[in-house]
Structures are given as C-alpha cells and as structure tokens.
CSV table of C-alpha atoms in Angstrom, one decimal:
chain,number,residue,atom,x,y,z
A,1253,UNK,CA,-3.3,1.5,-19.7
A,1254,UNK,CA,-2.8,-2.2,-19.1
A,1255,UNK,CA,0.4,-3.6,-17.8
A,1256,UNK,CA,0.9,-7.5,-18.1
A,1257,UNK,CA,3.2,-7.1,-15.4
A,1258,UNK,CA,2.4,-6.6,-11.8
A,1259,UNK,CA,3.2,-2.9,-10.8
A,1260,UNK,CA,3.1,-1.4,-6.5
A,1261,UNK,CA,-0.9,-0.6,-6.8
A,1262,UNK,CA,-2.2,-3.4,-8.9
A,1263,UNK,CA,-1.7,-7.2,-10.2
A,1264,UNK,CA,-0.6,-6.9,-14.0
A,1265,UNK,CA,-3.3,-9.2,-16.6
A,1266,UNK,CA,-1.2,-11.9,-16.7
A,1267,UNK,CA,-1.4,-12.9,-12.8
A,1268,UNK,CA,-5.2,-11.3,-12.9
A,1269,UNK,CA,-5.7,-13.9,-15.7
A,1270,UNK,CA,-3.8,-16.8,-13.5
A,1271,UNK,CA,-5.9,-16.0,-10.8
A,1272,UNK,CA,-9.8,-15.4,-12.4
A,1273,UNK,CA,-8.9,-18.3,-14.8
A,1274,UNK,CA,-8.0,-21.1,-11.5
A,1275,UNK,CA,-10.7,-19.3,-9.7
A,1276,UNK,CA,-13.7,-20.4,-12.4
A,1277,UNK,CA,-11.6,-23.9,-13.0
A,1278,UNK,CA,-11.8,-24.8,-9.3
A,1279,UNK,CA,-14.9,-23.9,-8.7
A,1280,UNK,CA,-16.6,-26.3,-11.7
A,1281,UNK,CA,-14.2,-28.7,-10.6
A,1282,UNK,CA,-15.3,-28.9,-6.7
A,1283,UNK,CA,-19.2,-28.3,-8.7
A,1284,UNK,CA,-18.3,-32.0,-10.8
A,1285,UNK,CA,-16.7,-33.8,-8.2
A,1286,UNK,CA,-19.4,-33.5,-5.2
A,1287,UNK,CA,-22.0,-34.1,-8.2
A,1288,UNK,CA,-19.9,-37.2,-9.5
A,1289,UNK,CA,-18.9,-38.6,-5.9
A,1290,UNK,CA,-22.7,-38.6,-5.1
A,1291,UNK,CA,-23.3,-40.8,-8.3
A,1292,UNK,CA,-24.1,-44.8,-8.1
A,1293,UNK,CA,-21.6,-46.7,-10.4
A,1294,UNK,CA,-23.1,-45.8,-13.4
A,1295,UNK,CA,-22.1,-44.0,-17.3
A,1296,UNK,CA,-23.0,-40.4,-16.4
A,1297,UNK,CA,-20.3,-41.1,-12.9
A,1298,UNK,CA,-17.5,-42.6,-15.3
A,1299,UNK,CA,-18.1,-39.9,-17.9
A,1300,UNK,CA,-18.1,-36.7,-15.2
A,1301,UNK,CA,-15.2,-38.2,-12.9
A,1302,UNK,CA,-13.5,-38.6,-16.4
A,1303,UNK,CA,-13.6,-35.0,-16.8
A,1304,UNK,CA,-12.7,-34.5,-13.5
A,1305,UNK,CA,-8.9,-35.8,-13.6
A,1306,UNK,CA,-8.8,-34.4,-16.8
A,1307,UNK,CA,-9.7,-30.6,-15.5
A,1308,UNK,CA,-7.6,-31.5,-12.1
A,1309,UNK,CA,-4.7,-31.9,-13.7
A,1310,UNK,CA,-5.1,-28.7,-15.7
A,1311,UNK,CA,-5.3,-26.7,-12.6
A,1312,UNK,CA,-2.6,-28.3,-11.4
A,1313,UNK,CA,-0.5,-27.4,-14.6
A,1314,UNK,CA,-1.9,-23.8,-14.4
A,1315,UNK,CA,-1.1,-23.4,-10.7
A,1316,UNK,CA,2.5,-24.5,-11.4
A,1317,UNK,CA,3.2,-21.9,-14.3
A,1318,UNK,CA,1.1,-19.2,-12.1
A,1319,UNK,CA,3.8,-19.7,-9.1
A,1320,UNK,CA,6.6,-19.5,-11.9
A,1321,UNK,CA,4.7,-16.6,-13.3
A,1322,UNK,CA,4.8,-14.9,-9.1
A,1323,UNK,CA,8.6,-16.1,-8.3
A,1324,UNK,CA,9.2,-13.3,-11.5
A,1325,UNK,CA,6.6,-11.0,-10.6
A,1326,UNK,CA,6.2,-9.8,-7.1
A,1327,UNK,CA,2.8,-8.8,-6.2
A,1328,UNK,CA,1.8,-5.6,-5.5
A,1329,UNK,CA,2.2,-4.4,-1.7
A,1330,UNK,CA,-0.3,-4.5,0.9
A,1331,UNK,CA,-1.7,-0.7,2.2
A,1332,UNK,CA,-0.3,0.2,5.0
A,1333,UNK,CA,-4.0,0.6,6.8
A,1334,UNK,CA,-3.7,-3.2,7.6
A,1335,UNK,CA,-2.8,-4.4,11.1
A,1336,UNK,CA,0.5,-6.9,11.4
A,1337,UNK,CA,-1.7,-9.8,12.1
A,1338,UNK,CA,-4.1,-9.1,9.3
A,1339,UNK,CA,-1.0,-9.0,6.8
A,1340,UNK,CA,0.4,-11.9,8.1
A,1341,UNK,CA,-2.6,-14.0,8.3
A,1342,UNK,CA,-3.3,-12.9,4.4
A,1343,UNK,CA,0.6,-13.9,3.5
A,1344,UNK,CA,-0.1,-17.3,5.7
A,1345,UNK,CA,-3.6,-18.0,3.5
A,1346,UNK,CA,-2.2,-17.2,0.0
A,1347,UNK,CA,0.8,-19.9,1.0
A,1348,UNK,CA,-1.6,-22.4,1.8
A,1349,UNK,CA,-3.7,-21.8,-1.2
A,1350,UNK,CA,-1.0,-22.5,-3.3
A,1351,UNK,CA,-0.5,-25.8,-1.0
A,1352,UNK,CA,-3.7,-27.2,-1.4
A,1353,UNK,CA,-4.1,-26.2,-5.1
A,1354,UNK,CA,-1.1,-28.4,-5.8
A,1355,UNK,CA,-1.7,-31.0,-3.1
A,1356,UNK,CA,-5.2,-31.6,-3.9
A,1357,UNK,CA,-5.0,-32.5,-7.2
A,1358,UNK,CA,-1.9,-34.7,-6.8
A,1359,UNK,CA,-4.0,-36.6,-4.3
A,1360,UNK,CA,-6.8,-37.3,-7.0
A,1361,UNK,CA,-3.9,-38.1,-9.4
A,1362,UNK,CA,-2.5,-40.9,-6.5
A,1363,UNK,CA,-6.4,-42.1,-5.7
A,1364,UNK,CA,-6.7,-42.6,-10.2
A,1365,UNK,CA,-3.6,-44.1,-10.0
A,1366,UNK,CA,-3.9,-46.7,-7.0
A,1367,UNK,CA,-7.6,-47.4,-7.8
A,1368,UNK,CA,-6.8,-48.8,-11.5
A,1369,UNK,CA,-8.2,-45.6,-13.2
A,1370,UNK,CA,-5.6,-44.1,-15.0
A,1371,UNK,CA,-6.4,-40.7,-16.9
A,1372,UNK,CA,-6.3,-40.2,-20.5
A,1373,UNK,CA,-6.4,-36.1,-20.7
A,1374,UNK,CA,-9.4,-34.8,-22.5
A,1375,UNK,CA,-8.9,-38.0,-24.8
A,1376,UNK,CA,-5.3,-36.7,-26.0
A,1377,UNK,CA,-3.0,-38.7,-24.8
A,1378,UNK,CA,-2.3,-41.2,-21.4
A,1379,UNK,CA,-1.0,-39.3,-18.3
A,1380,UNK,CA,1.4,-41.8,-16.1
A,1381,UNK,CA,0.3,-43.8,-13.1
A,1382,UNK,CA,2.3,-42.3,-9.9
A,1383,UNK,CA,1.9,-45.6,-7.9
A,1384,UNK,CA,0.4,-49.3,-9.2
A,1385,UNK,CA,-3.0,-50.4,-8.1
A,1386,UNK,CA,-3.4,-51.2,-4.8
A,1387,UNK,CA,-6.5,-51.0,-3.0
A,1388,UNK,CA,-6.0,-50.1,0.6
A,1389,UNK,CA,-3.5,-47.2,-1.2
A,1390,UNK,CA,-6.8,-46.3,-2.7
A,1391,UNK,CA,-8.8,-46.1,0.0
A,1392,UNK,CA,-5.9,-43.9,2.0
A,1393,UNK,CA,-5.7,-41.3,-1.1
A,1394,UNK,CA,-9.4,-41.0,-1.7
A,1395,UNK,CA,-9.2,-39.9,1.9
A,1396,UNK,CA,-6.8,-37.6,1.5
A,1397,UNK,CA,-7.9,-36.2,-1.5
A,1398,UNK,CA,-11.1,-35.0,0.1
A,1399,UNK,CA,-9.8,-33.6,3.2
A,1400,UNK,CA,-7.5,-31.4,0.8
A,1401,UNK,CA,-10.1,-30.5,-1.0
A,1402,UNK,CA,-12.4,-29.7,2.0
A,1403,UNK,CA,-9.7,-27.7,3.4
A,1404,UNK,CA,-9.4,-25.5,0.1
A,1405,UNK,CA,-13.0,-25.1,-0.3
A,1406,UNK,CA,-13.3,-24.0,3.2
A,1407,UNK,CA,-9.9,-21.6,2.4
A,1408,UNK,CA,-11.7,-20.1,-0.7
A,1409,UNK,CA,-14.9,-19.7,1.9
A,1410,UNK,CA,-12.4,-17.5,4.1
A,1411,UNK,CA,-10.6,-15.6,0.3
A,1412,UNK,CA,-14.0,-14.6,-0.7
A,1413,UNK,CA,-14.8,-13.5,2.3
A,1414,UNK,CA,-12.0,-11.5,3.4
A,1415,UNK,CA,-11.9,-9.6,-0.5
A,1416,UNK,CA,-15.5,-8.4,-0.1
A,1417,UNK,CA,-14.8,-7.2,3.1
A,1418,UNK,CA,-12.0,-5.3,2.3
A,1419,UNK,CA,-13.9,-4.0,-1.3
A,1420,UNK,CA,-17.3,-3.4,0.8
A,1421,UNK,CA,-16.7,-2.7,4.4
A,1422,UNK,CA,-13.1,-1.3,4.2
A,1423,UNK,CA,-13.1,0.4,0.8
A,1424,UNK,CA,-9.6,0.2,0.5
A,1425,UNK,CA,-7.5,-1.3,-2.5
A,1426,UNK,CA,-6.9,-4.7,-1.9
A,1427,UNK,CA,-9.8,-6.7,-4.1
A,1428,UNK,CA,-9.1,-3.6,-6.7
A,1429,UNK,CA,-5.4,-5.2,-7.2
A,1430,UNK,CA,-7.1,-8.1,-8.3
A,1431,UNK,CA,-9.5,-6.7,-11.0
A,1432,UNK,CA,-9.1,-6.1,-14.7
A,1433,UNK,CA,-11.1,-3.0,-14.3
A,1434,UNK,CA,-11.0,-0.1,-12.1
A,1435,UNK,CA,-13.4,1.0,-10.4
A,1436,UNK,CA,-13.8,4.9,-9.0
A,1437,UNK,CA,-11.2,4.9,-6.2
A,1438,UNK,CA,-12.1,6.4,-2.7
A,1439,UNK,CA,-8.9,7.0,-1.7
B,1229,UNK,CA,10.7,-76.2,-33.3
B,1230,UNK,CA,12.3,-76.3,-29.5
B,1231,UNK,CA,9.1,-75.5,-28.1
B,1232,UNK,CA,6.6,-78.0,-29.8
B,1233,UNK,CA,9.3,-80.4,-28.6
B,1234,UNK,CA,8.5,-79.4,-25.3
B,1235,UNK,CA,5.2,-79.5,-25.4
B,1236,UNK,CA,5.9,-83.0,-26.5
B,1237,UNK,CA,8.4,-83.8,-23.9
B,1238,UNK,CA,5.9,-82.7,-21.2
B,1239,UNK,CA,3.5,-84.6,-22.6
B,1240,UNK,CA,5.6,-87.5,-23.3
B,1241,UNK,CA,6.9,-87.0,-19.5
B,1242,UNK,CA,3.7,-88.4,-17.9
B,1243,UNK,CA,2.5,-91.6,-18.4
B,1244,UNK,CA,2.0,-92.5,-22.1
B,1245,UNK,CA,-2.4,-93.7,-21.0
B,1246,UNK,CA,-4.9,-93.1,-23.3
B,1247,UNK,CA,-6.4,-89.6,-22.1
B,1248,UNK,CA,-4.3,-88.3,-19.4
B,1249,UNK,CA,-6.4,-85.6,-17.5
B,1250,UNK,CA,-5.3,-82.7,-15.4
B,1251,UNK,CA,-7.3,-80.6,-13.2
B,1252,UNK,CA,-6.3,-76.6,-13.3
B,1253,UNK,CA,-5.0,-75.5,-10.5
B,1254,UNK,CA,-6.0,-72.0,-9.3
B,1255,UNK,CA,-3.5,-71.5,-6.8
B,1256,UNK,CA,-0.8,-69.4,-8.3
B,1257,UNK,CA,-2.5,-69.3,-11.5
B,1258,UNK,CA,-4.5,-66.0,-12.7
B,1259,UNK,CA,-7.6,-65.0,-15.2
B,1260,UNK,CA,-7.0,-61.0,-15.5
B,1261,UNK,CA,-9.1,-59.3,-18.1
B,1262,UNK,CA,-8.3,-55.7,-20.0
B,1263,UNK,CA,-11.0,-53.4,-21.6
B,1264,UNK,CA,-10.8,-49.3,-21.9
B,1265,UNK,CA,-12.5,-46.6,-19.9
B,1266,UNK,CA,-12.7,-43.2,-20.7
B,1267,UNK,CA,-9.6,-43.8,-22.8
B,1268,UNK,CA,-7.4,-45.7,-20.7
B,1269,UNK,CA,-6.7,-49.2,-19.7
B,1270,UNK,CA,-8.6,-50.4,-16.9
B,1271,UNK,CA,-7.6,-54.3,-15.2
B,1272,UNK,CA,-9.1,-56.9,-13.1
B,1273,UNK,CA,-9.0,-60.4,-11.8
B,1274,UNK,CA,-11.0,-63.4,-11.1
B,1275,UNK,CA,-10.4,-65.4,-8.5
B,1276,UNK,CA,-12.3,-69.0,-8.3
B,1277,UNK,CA,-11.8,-70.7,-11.4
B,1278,UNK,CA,-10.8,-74.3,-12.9
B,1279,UNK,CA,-11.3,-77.2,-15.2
B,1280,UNK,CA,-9.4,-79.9,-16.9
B,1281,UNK,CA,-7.1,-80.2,-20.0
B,1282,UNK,CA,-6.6,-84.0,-21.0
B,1283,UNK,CA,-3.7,-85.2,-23.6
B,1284,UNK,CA,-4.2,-88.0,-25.5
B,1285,UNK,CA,-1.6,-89.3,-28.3
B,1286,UNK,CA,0.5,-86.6,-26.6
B,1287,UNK,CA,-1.7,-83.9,-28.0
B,1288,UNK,CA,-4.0,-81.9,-25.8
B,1289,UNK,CA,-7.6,-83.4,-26.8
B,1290,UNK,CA,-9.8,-81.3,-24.9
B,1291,UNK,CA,-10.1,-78.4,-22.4
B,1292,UNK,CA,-13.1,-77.5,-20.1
B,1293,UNK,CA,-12.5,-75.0,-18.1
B,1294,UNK,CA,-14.7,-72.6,-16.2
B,1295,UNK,CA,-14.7,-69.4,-13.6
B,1296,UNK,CA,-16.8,-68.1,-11.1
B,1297,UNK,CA,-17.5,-64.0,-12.4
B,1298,UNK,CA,-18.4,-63.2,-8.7
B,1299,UNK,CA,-14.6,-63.7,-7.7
B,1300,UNK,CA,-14.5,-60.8,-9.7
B,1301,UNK,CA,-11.7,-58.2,-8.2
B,1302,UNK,CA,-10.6,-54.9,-9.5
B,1303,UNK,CA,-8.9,-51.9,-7.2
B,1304,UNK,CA,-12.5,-50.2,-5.7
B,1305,UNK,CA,-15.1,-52.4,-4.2
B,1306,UNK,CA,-17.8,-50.3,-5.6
B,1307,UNK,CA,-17.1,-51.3,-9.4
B,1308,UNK,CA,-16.6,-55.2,-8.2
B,1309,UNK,CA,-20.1,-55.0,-6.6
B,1310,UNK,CA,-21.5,-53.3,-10.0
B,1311,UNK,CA,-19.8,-56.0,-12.3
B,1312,UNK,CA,-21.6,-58.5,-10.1
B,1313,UNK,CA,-25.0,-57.0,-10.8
B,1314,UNK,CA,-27.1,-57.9,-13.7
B,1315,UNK,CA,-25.7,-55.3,-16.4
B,1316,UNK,CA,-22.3,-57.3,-16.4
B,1317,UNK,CA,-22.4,-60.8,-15.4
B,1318,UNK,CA,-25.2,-61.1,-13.4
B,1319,UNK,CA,-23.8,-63.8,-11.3
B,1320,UNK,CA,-27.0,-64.4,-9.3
B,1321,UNK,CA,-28.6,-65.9,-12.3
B,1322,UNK,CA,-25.3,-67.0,-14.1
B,1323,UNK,CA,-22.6,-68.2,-11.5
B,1324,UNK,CA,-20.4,-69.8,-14.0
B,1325,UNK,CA,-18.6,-68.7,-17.3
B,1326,UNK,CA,-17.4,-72.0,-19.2
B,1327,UNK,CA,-15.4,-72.8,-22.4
B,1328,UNK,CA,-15.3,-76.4,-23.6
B,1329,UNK,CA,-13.1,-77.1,-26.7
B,1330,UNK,CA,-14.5,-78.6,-29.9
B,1331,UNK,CA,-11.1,-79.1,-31.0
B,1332,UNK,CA,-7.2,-78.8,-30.1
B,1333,UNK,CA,-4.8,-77.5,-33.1
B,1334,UNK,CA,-1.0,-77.3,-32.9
B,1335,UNK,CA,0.1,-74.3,-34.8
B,1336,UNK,CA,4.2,-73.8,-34.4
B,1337,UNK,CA,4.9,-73.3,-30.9
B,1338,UNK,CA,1.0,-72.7,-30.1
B,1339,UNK,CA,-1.9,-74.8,-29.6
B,1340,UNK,CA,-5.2,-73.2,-30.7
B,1341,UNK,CA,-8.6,-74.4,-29.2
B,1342,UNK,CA,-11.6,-73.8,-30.4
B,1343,UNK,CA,-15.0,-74.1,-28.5
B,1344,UNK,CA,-17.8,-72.6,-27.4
B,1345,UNK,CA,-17.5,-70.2,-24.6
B,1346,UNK,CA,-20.8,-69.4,-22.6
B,1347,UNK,CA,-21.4,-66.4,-20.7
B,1348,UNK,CA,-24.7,-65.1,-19.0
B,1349,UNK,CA,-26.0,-67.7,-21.0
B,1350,UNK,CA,-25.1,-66.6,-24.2
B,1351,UNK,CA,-22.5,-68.9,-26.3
B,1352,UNK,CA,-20.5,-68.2,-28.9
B,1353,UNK,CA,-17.7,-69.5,-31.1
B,1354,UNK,CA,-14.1,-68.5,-29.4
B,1355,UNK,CA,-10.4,-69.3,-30.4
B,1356,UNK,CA,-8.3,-69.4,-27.5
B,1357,UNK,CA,-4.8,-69.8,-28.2
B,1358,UNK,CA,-2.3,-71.0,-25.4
B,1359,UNK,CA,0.9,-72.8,-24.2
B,1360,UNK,CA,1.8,-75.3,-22.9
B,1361,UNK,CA,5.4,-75.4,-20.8
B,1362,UNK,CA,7.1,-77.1,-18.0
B,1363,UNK,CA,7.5,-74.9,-14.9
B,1364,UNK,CA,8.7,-75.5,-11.6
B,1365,UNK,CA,8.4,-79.9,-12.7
B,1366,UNK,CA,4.3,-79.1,-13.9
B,1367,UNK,CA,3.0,-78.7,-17.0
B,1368,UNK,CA,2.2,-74.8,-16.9
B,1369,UNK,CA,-0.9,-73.5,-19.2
B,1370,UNK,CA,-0.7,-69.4,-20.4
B,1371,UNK,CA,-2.1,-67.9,-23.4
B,1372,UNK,CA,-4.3,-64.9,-24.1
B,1373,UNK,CA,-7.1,-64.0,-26.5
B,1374,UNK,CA,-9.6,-61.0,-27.0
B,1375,UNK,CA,-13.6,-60.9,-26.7
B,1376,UNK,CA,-16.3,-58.5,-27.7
B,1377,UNK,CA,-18.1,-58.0,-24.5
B,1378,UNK,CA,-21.4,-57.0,-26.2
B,1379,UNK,CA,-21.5,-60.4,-27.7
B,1380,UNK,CA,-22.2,-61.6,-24.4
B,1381,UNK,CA,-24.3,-58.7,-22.9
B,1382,UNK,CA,-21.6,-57.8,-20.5
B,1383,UNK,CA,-22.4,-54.1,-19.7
B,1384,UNK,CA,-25.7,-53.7,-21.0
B,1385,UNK,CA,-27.9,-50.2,-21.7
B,1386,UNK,CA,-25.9,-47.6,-21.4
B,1387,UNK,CA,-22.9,-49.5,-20.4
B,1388,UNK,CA,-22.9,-50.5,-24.4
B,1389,UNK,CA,-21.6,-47.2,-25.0
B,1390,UNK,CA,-18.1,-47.9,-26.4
B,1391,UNK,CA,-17.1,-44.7,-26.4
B,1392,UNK,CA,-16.8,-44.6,-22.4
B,1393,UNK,CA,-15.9,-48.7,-21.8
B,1394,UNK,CA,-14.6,-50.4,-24.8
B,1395,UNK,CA,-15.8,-53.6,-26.6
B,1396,UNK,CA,-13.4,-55.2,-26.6
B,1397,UNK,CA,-11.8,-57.1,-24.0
B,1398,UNK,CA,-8.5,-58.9,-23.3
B,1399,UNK,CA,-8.1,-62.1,-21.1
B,1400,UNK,CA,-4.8,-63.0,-20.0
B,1401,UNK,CA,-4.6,-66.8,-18.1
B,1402,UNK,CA,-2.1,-68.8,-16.5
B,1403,UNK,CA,-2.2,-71.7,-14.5
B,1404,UNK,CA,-0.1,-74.6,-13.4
B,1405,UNK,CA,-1.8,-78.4,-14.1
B,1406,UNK,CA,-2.4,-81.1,-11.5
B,1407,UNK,CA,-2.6,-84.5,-12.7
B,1408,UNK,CA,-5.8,-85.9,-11.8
C-alpha cells in the first residue's frame, strides 16, 4: 500500500522522494564544490564549478516545491517515547535545514553573480545576475556561502546521526517514517 | 550625414596643420573585453593603455595605440593572476598589445581602420571600426570590434577548448583625445 500522501505513522512517497532525492543532490554537490574549490584556475575548475551553480540552483528549486509540498502535507507525528527537549530540538534542526538549504545556495547564486560568473543552467538557458560585479561583494558572499554551507554539512553530520540512533539504538519509528520500505516493526 | 559633419567639425575645430596628433587619454576612458564561459558572458578591463590618433586633411591618418595586458582586471583576483600567466597573455614576455593602422576609411558615420594588431607576438590583419565625437569640448574615440582569441594564443592547451571559454572575443573602447 503506498500513499503519496503523508499519513500519522509514515511520510507518503512524494515527501520520501523530496527528501532521498535533496539528500543524494546535496551530498554530490558539497562532494563537487570542496573538489572544485581545491582546484588551481584551470578547465577541469571552470567545467566542475559550472556544474555546481547549475545543480545548486536545482536544489534550491527542489527545496522550494518540497516546503510547498510540507505547507499541504503535515508530517507524520513524533512517538510519544521522545523527551520535550528531544522533540523540540528535532522541530528546531528540521527549520534550520530548510534555512540553510535555501540560504546556501542563494549565497553561491550572489558570489556567481558579484564575481562576473553568471550561470547558464545545464547549458539551457541564462539564469539572472541578483547583484552586478563587484569585487569586495565577492569576496563577502564567497564567505558567506561557505559558512552556510559548513553549517549544513555539519547539520546533516547531526541528521544522520540522530536517525541511526533512533533506527539502531532506540528502535523506534522515527527513521522508518522516512523509508520507502518497511522494515519488520518492533513495536 | 550629421555625424560625418561632426567628425569634420571636430576635426576642422583644431588647428587646420598638416598632421595634428593626439595622445589617448586613459583617464576616463576604458578597453573592456567580452568572451563566454561555460555558456555565459564573462567581462573585464584593462587598465594602462594609450597611443595617438593624428588627422591630417581633416581625416584621421593613422592610429597607434597600445595596452599593457597586465592591467588586466576582472571581479576575482585569482583569474586576473591566471590571464597574466603564460596560457593568456603572458605579459612577462609580452608586456604590450599594439595595433597600428595601415589605413583610415570613412564609411557613413564610421571610420574603419585597418592594421595589424600584435599580441604575444603574434600579428594579424584587424578592422577596427570607431567614432569619432565631441564630448565634454574633446574629441571623444568609441567603437568596438570582435577577435578570435586562438589567433593570438590567448588561452592555450586546454584553454582552447571553445566549448568551456569561447573564441571569440569582444572589445569595447572609449577614450577622450588630448592634443599633443
């Protein structure tokens, strides 16, 4: 039985698919853009940090329709097993993670823009320049484009973490929600 | 043709000598070139450049003009320092870039020059179209034209890949004229 909605016990496939699909896209993007930022100026830099705005902005799309996708959907509950704080703190991460994964991006986007490399998407057509080239502007959003993304990768650190420990050492539901199959429950 | 007549009328504004010189002035003025990357435009500027454009008969007779590739400026420091190096212009062995007309045509309300134009050593034929107006009580020089960079080695092994950073290149030039 598969719902594309979300139900009480479990995420339906559509949010599963949101989530799995972001989940692989930000991890080869982080992979491509601490490989390319490590580059000299060179073909193989220009070519990879090409295809890093390009995929960047395609998370960013994707995160936008999954929060659309969440304002009509409201994810399953939480069990009741969990402490206060732990629910809390979970609610607190998930709002950051949608911060980041919409801040982070749009930082790249203002460091293409201000440094005179504007995007053309896969090749398809010319995404618009948010500010004009300027080079201490540059300097300012390549900074804050890697704190953001420091701070997300150090956020999916703590998601990872916290979902095997509820699947392994807790056993209870809460990594299950997020799987497109399910396995024996122990409850 | 209003604006052959002011071509003329600056011209015929200075003193009617035999070859009236005027140095290019780079203050105010700018060289700003425009190739592709990965798709989308990509601009700079250079900085330190000049020459002289001299009239004579109230034509323009001849045009020298140079620029110094190492005043090279774009919006990240690290691709300025990597068009300095030896795949682009190589400026340590090539400081200077230089055109110098063969002849001066008036074509409607253009002037076309035609010349050699020497980069890295390498010269080739080159058509520069420009203007010539009156701004601000000096004579005022603009025009643009297009290159193929690989005709002069600019971005060299795997920089000739076109498919990443295009061949071909626009140069956009303005400058007011000082008489000498």
């Amino acid at each position: 039985m598969v719902n594309l909605r979300n139900s009480t016990e479990s995420y339906g496939i559509i949010a599963q698919a949101f989530h799995w699909l972001v989940a692989l896209l930000v991890l080869a993007q982080l992979g491509i853009g601490l490989y390319a930022a490590n580059l000299p100026v060179s073909l193989a830099r220009l070519r990879w940090l090409s295809h890093h705005k390009s995929l960047g902005l395609a998370i960013l799309a994707l995160v936008l329709l999954r929060l659309g996708w969440r304002a009509l959907n409201r994810p399953p509950g939480l069990p009741g097993s969990m402490p206060r704080w732990e629910r809390r703190a979970a609610l607190a991460t998930h709002r950051l993670f949608y911060l980041l994964l919409i801040l982070a991006p749009f930082a790249g986007w203002l460091y293409a823009s201000a440094a005179g490399l504007s995007v053309n998407w896969f090749g398809l057509f010319q995404v618009p320049d948010l500010v004009s080239k300027d080079r201490q502007l540059a300097e300012l959003f390549k900074a804050l484009h890697i704190g953001l993304v420091a701070l997300l990768a150090s956020l999916v650190a703590l998601h990872v973490g916290a979902a095997l420990r509820h699947a392994l050492l807790l056993r209870d539901s809460v990594m299950r929600r997020m799987l497109p199959w399910k396995p024996r429950s122990n409850d | 043709m209003p604006r052959l007549l002011l071509v003329l009328l600056v011209s015929a504004a200075l003193p009617a000598a035999a070859d009236e010189c005027y140095s290019v002035d780079p203050a105010g003025g700018s060289v700003s070139f425009e190739l592709r990357q990965a798709g989308s435009p990509f601009r700079g500027a250079f900085h330190r450049f000049g020459g002289e454009l001299c009239i004579a008969q109230s034509r323009v007779a001849r045009i020298d003009v140079w620029l110094e590739p190492a005043s090279v400026e774009t919006a990240l420091p690290e691709i300025d320092a990597a068009l300095k190096a030896k795949e682009f212009f190589d400026v340590a062995s090539h400081p200077r870039i230089a055109f110098a007309s063969e002849s001066v045509q008036v074509r409607d309300d253009r002037q076309l020059a035609r010349g050699t134009l020497d980069i890295k050593g390498k010269r080739r034929n080159a058509e520069v179209p420009f203007r010539l107006r009156e701004s601000g009580g000096k004579p005022l020089v603009s025009g643009s034209f297009t290159l193929d960079r690989l005709d002069y080695g600019i971005g060299t092994g795997e920089w000739s890949d076109t498919r990443w950073l295009g061949a071909e290149v626009k140069i956009d030039f303005s400058a007011a004229l000082s008489r000498r």
